[in-house]
Coordinates of C-alpha atoms in Angstrom, one line a residue:
X735 CA 59.8 60.8 262.4
X736 CA 63.2 62.3 261.0
X737 CA 61.9 63.6 257.6
X738 CA 59.3 65.1 259.8
X739 CA 61.2 66.7 262.4
X740 CA 64.1 68.3 259.3
X741 CA 60.9 69.8 257.8
X742 CA 59.9 71.5 260.7
X743 CA 63.7 72.6 260.9
X744 CA 63.8 74.0 257.5
X745 CA 60.4 75.7 257.9
X746 CA 61.2 77.5 261.8
X747 CA 64.8 78.6 260.2
X748 CA 62.9 80.5 257.2
X749 CA 60.4 81.5 259.5
X750 CA 63.1 83.4 261.4
X751 CA 65.0 84.8 258.3
X752 CA 61.7 86.5 256.8
X753 CA 61.6 89.5 259.0
X754 CA 65.1 90.1 258.7
X755 CA 64.9 90.0 254.7
X756 CA 62.2 92.5 255.0
X757 CA 64.1 94.7 257.0
X758 CA 66.8 94.7 254.9
X759 CA 64.8 95.2 251.9
X760 CA 63.3 98.3 253.7
X761 CA 66.6 99.4 254.1
X762 CA 68.0 98.9 250.9
X763 CA 64.8 101.1 249.2
X764 CA 65.3 103.8 251.7
X765 CA 68.7 104.6 250.0
X766 CA 67.8 105.1 247.1
X767 CA 66.8 109.0 246.4
X768 CA 63.7 108.9 244.0
X769 CA 63.2 112.9 244.0
X770 CA 60.7 115.3 245.4
X771 CA 58.0 113.1 243.8
X772 CA 58.9 110.1 243.1
X773 CA 57.2 108.1 240.1
X774 CA 54.7 110.7 240.1
X775 CA 54.6 112.8 236.4
X776 CA 51.9 115.3 235.1
X777 CA 48.8 113.3 233.7
X778 CA 45.3 112.1 233.9
X779 CA 44.2 112.6 237.2
X780 CA 42.6 114.1 240.0
X781 CA 45.4 115.0 242.3
X782 CA 47.3 118.3 242.5
X783 CA 50.6 117.9 241.4
X784 CA 52.2 121.1 241.1
X785 CA 52.1 124.5 239.0
X786 CA 54.5 125.2 235.8
X787 CA 55.1 128.1 234.0
X788 CA 52.7 128.1 231.0
X789 CA 54.2 127.3 227.5
X790 CA 53.2 128.0 224.4
X791 CA 50.4 125.8 222.5
X792 CA 49.0 125.4 226.3
X793 CA 45.2 126.1 225.8
X794 CA 43.6 128.9 228.2
X795 CA 41.3 126.2 230.0
X796 CA 44.0 125.1 231.7
X797 CA 45.8 128.6 232.8
X798 CA 44.8 129.0 237.1
X799 CA 44.2 132.5 236.7
X800 CA 44.1 132.6 240.7
X801 CA 47.8 131.5 240.6
X802 CA 48.8 133.8 237.9
X803 CA 47.1 136.6 239.0
X804 CA 50.1 136.6 242.3
X805 CA 52.9 137.3 239.5
X806 CA 53.7 138.3 236.4
X807 CA 53.6 135.2 234.7
X808 CA 51.2 132.5 233.4
X809 CA 50.8 129.1 235.9
X810 CA 49.2 125.9 235.1
X811 CA 48.3 123.7 237.2
X812 CA 48.9 120.2 236.8
X813 CA 47.2 116.7 237.7
X814 CA 49.1 114.2 238.8
X815 CA 49.6 110.8 236.8
X816 CA 47.6 108.3 238.6
X817 CA 46.8 105.3 236.1
X818 CA 48.5 102.1 238.7
X819 CA 50.7 99.9 236.5
X820 CA 51.2 96.3 237.3
X821 CA 54.8 94.8 237.8
X822 CA 54.9 90.6 237.9
X823 CA 58.1 89.4 240.0
X824 CA 59.6 86.0 239.1
X825 CA 62.5 84.9 241.5
X826 CA 64.4 81.8 240.4
X827 CA 64.2 79.7 243.4
X828 CA 66.3 76.5 241.6
X829 CA 68.7 74.6 243.6
X830 CA 71.6 76.3 241.2
X831 CA 70.7 79.6 242.8
X832 CA 71.9 78.6 246.0
X833 CA 75.3 79.0 245.3
X834 CA 77.9 81.3 247.0
X835 CA 81.4 80.8 246.6
X836 CA 82.2 82.2 249.5
X837 CA 81.2 81.2 252.9
X838 CA 80.8 84.8 254.1
X839 CA 77.9 85.2 251.0
X840 CA 74.7 84.7 251.1
X841 CA 73.6 82.6 248.1
X842 CA 72.8 84.3 244.7
X843 CA 68.8 83.9 245.5
X844 CA 69.1 85.8 248.7
X845 CA 70.5 88.8 247.0
X846 CA 67.6 87.9 244.1
X847 CA 65.0 88.1 246.6
X848 CA 66.4 91.6 248.1
X849 CA 66.3 93.1 245.0
X850 CA 63.1 92.2 244.1
X851 CA 61.5 92.8 247.5
X852 CA 63.5 96.5 247.4
X853 CA 61.9 97.2 244.0
X854 CA 58.5 96.0 245.4
X855 CA 58.6 97.9 248.4
X856 CA 59.4 101.6 245.9
X857 CA 57.0 100.6 243.3
X858 CA 53.6 100.0 246.1
X859 CA 55.2 103.3 247.7
X860 CA 54.7 104.9 244.0
X861 CA 51.0 103.6 243.7
X862 CA 51.8 100.5 241.5
X863 CA 50.4 96.9 242.1
X864 CA 53.0 94.5 242.4
X865 CA 53.1 91.0 242.5
X866 CA 54.4 87.7 241.3
X867 CA 54.0 85.3 238.0
X868 CA 52.1 81.8 239.0
X869 CA 49.9 82.1 241.5
X870 CA 52.0 82.9 244.5
X871 CA 50.8 86.8 245.1
X872 CA 48.3 88.1 242.3
X873 CA 49.7 91.8 242.1
X874 CA 47.6 94.2 244.3
X875 CA 48.3 97.4 245.6
X876 CA 48.8 98.5 249.3
X877 CA 51.2 98.2 252.1
X878 CA 50.3 94.8 252.9
X879 CA 51.3 93.5 249.9
X880 CA 54.8 93.5 250.7
X881 CA 54.1 90.2 253.5
X882 CA 52.3 87.8 250.5
X883 CA 55.4 88.9 248.5
X884 CA 57.7 88.2 250.9
X885 CA 56.1 84.5 251.8
X886 CA 55.8 83.5 247.9
X887 CA 59.2 84.1 246.8
X888 CA 61.0 82.7 250.1
X889 CA 59.8 79.0 248.9
X890 CA 62.8 76.3 247.5
X891 CA 62.8 74.6 244.1
X892 CA 64.1 71.2 243.4
X893 CA 65.4 71.5 240.2
X894 CA 68.4 72.4 239.1
X895 CA 68.0 75.0 237.1
X896 CA 64.5 77.4 236.9
X897 CA 63.0 78.4 234.1
X898 CA 60.7 81.9 234.3
X899 CA 56.5 81.5 234.9
X900 CA 54.8 83.7 232.7
X901 CA 51.4 82.0 233.6
X902 CA 49.0 84.9 234.6
X903 CA 50.8 87.8 232.9
X904 CA 48.9 90.4 232.5
X905 CA 48.6 92.2 229.3
X906 CA 50.5 95.4 228.7
X907 CA 52.0 95.2 232.1
X908 CA 55.3 95.0 233.4
X909 CA 58.1 92.0 234.7
X910 CA 61.0 91.5 235.8
X911 CA 62.8 88.2 236.1
X912 CA 65.6 87.4 238.6
X913 CA 67.4 84.6 238.0
X914 CA 71.4 83.3 236.9
X915 CA 69.9 81.9 233.9
X916 CA 72.3 79.1 233.7
X917 CA 69.6 76.6 232.0
X918 CA 68.6 76.0 229.4
X919 CA 68.2 79.5 227.3
X920 CA 65.7 78.6 224.7
X921 CA 63.1 78.3 228.3
X922 CA 64.2 82.3 228.4
X923 CA 63.5 82.9 224.9
X924 CA 60.4 81.2 224.8
X925 CA 59.8 83.3 228.4
X926 CA 60.2 86.3 226.3
X927 CA 58.6 85.4 223.2
X928 CA 55.3 84.9 225.1
X929 CA 55.4 88.0 227.2
X930 CA 56.6 90.1 224.3
X931 CA 53.3 88.6 222.3
X932 CA 50.9 89.7 225.3
X933 CA 52.5 93.0 225.6
X934 CA 54.4 92.9 228.0
X935 CA 57.7 94.7 228.8
X936 CA 60.5 94.2 231.7
X937 CA 63.7 93.6 232.5
X938 CA 66.0 90.4 233.3
X939 CA 68.6 90.4 236.1
X940 CA 71.2 88.0 236.3
X941 CA 72.7 87.4 239.6
X942 CA 75.8 85.3 239.6
X943 CA 78.4 85.1 242.5
X944 CA 81.7 86.3 241.8
X945 CA 83.5 83.0 241.2
X946 CA 81.0 81.9 238.8
X947 CA 82.5 85.5 236.4
X948 CA 86.1 84.5 237.3
X949 CA 86.4 81.0 237.6
X950 CA 89.3 81.0 239.8
X951 CA 90.1 77.1 239.8
X952 CA 92.8 74.8 239.4
X953 CA 94.6 71.5 239.3
X954 CA 92.4 68.8 240.8
X955 CA 88.9 70.1 240.4
X956 CA 85.3 68.3 240.4
X957 CA 82.6 70.3 239.4
X958 CA 78.9 68.8 240.7
X959 CA 75.4 71.0 240.2
X960 CA 74.0 71.9 243.4
X961 CA 71.2 69.9 242.6
X962 CA 74.1 66.8 241.8
X963 CA 72.8 65.9 238.6
X964 CA 75.6 67.2 236.5
X965 CA 79.0 66.3 238.0
X966 CA 82.5 66.8 236.0
X967 CA 86.3 65.9 237.2
X968 CA 89.5 67.5 236.0
X969 CA 93.1 67.5 236.5
X970 CA 94.0 70.9 235.3
X971 CA 90.8 73.1 235.9
X972 CA 92.6 76.0 234.8
X973 CA 92.7 75.0 231.1
X974 CA 89.2 74.9 231.4
X975 CA 88.8 79.0 232.1
X976 CA 89.3 80.7 228.5
X977 CA 86.9 78.4 227.3
X978 CA 84.6 78.3 230.3
X979 CA 85.0 82.5 230.2
X980 CA 84.0 82.5 226.5
X981 CA 80.8 80.2 227.1
X982 CA 79.7 82.6 229.8
X983 CA 80.3 86.0 227.6
X984 CA 78.4 84.2 224.9
X985 CA 75.6 83.0 227.5
X986 CA 75.7 86.9 228.4
X987 CA 75.2 88.2 224.7
X988 CA 72.5 85.9 224.0
X989 CA 70.6 87.1 227.2
X990 CA 71.0 90.5 226.2
X991 CA 70.1 90.0 222.3
X992 CA 67.0 87.9 223.5
X993 CA 66.2 90.9 225.8
X994 CA 66.7 93.2 223.6
X995 CA 64.8 92.0 220.5
X996 CA 61.8 91.3 223.6
X997 CA 62.0 95.5 224.1
X998 CA 63.2 94.4 227.3
X999 CA 66.2 95.1 229.3
X1000 CA 69.4 93.5 230.9
X1001 CA 71.5 93.2 233.4
X1002 CA 73.8 91.6 234.9
X1003 CA 74.7 91.9 238.6
X1004 CA 77.3 90.2 241.2
X1005 CA 76.5 88.9 244.5
X1006 CA 79.3 90.6 245.9
X1007 CA 78.4 94.3 244.9
X1008 CA 76.4 96.6 246.2
X1009 CA 72.4 96.2 245.8
X1010 CA 71.5 99.7 245.5
X1011 CA 73.2 100.2 241.9
X1012 CA 71.0 96.9 240.7
X1013 CA 67.9 98.8 242.4
X1014 CA 68.7 102.2 240.3
X1015 CA 69.0 100.5 237.0
X1016 CA 66.2 98.5 237.9
X1017 CA 63.8 101.3 238.4
X1018 CA 65.4 103.9 235.8
X1019 CA 64.4 100.7 233.5
X1020 CA 61.2 99.9 234.8
X1021 CA 60.8 103.8 234.5
X1022 CA 62.0 103.8 230.4
X1023 CA 59.0 101.0 229.7
X1024 CA 56.3 103.0 231.1

């Protein structure tokens, strides 16, 4: 009975947090100025986009003579590029992502979910299809997809560390993986290899807490994984700082190298940093990967 009450309490708390998360994501997306046309560009399509001055090499059939008659210059009528792309998101919900080094700072998973959802808002507004890897929320377009994404990415995993889910990635699509990537790097390497074989391009976003970057520990300290499977006690934590920072730099370098070799992009983002800069970087990274 007690277990059932605990589950109900956690479920109610999660349900109450969903509207707040969505509101934060909408607000974050609204702060990103994408320009007058956002992701729109010239290309195949039926919708009028803009007039531009004709250039050498433009076929005569593309010249809009009615518009050109209003001035001495010739103008080409461009149509909007309308081929929607598919973007799949994976947000690590493992126990490691529940960590926060400061009670006033939300856990890493909160920042990862916020970035993923805000990115989805922008992409859906641009006419793209967005979904989650796996079966939680298949890629779809339209405003209503936001609620499916929100519900699918707010679960909690039981493992200490997460591994990217590359199931159901469609060929020649794009993907973004959000995690602290502190687990087995070979699992990330395998996931990227599978994605690359399918022609999928995207970005790795490593979300870390500032404490994990600075290692401010000294004296007697007990280090324990969020799931309790790993535990280490030391009397001189300060002596571990240099080795820890070297290992962290090595991990970052390996992730960046994996991404580069697969045609992906890599970003390390701290949960204490403004989310807007990471969202802008992500949007630009996906734009470069089109």
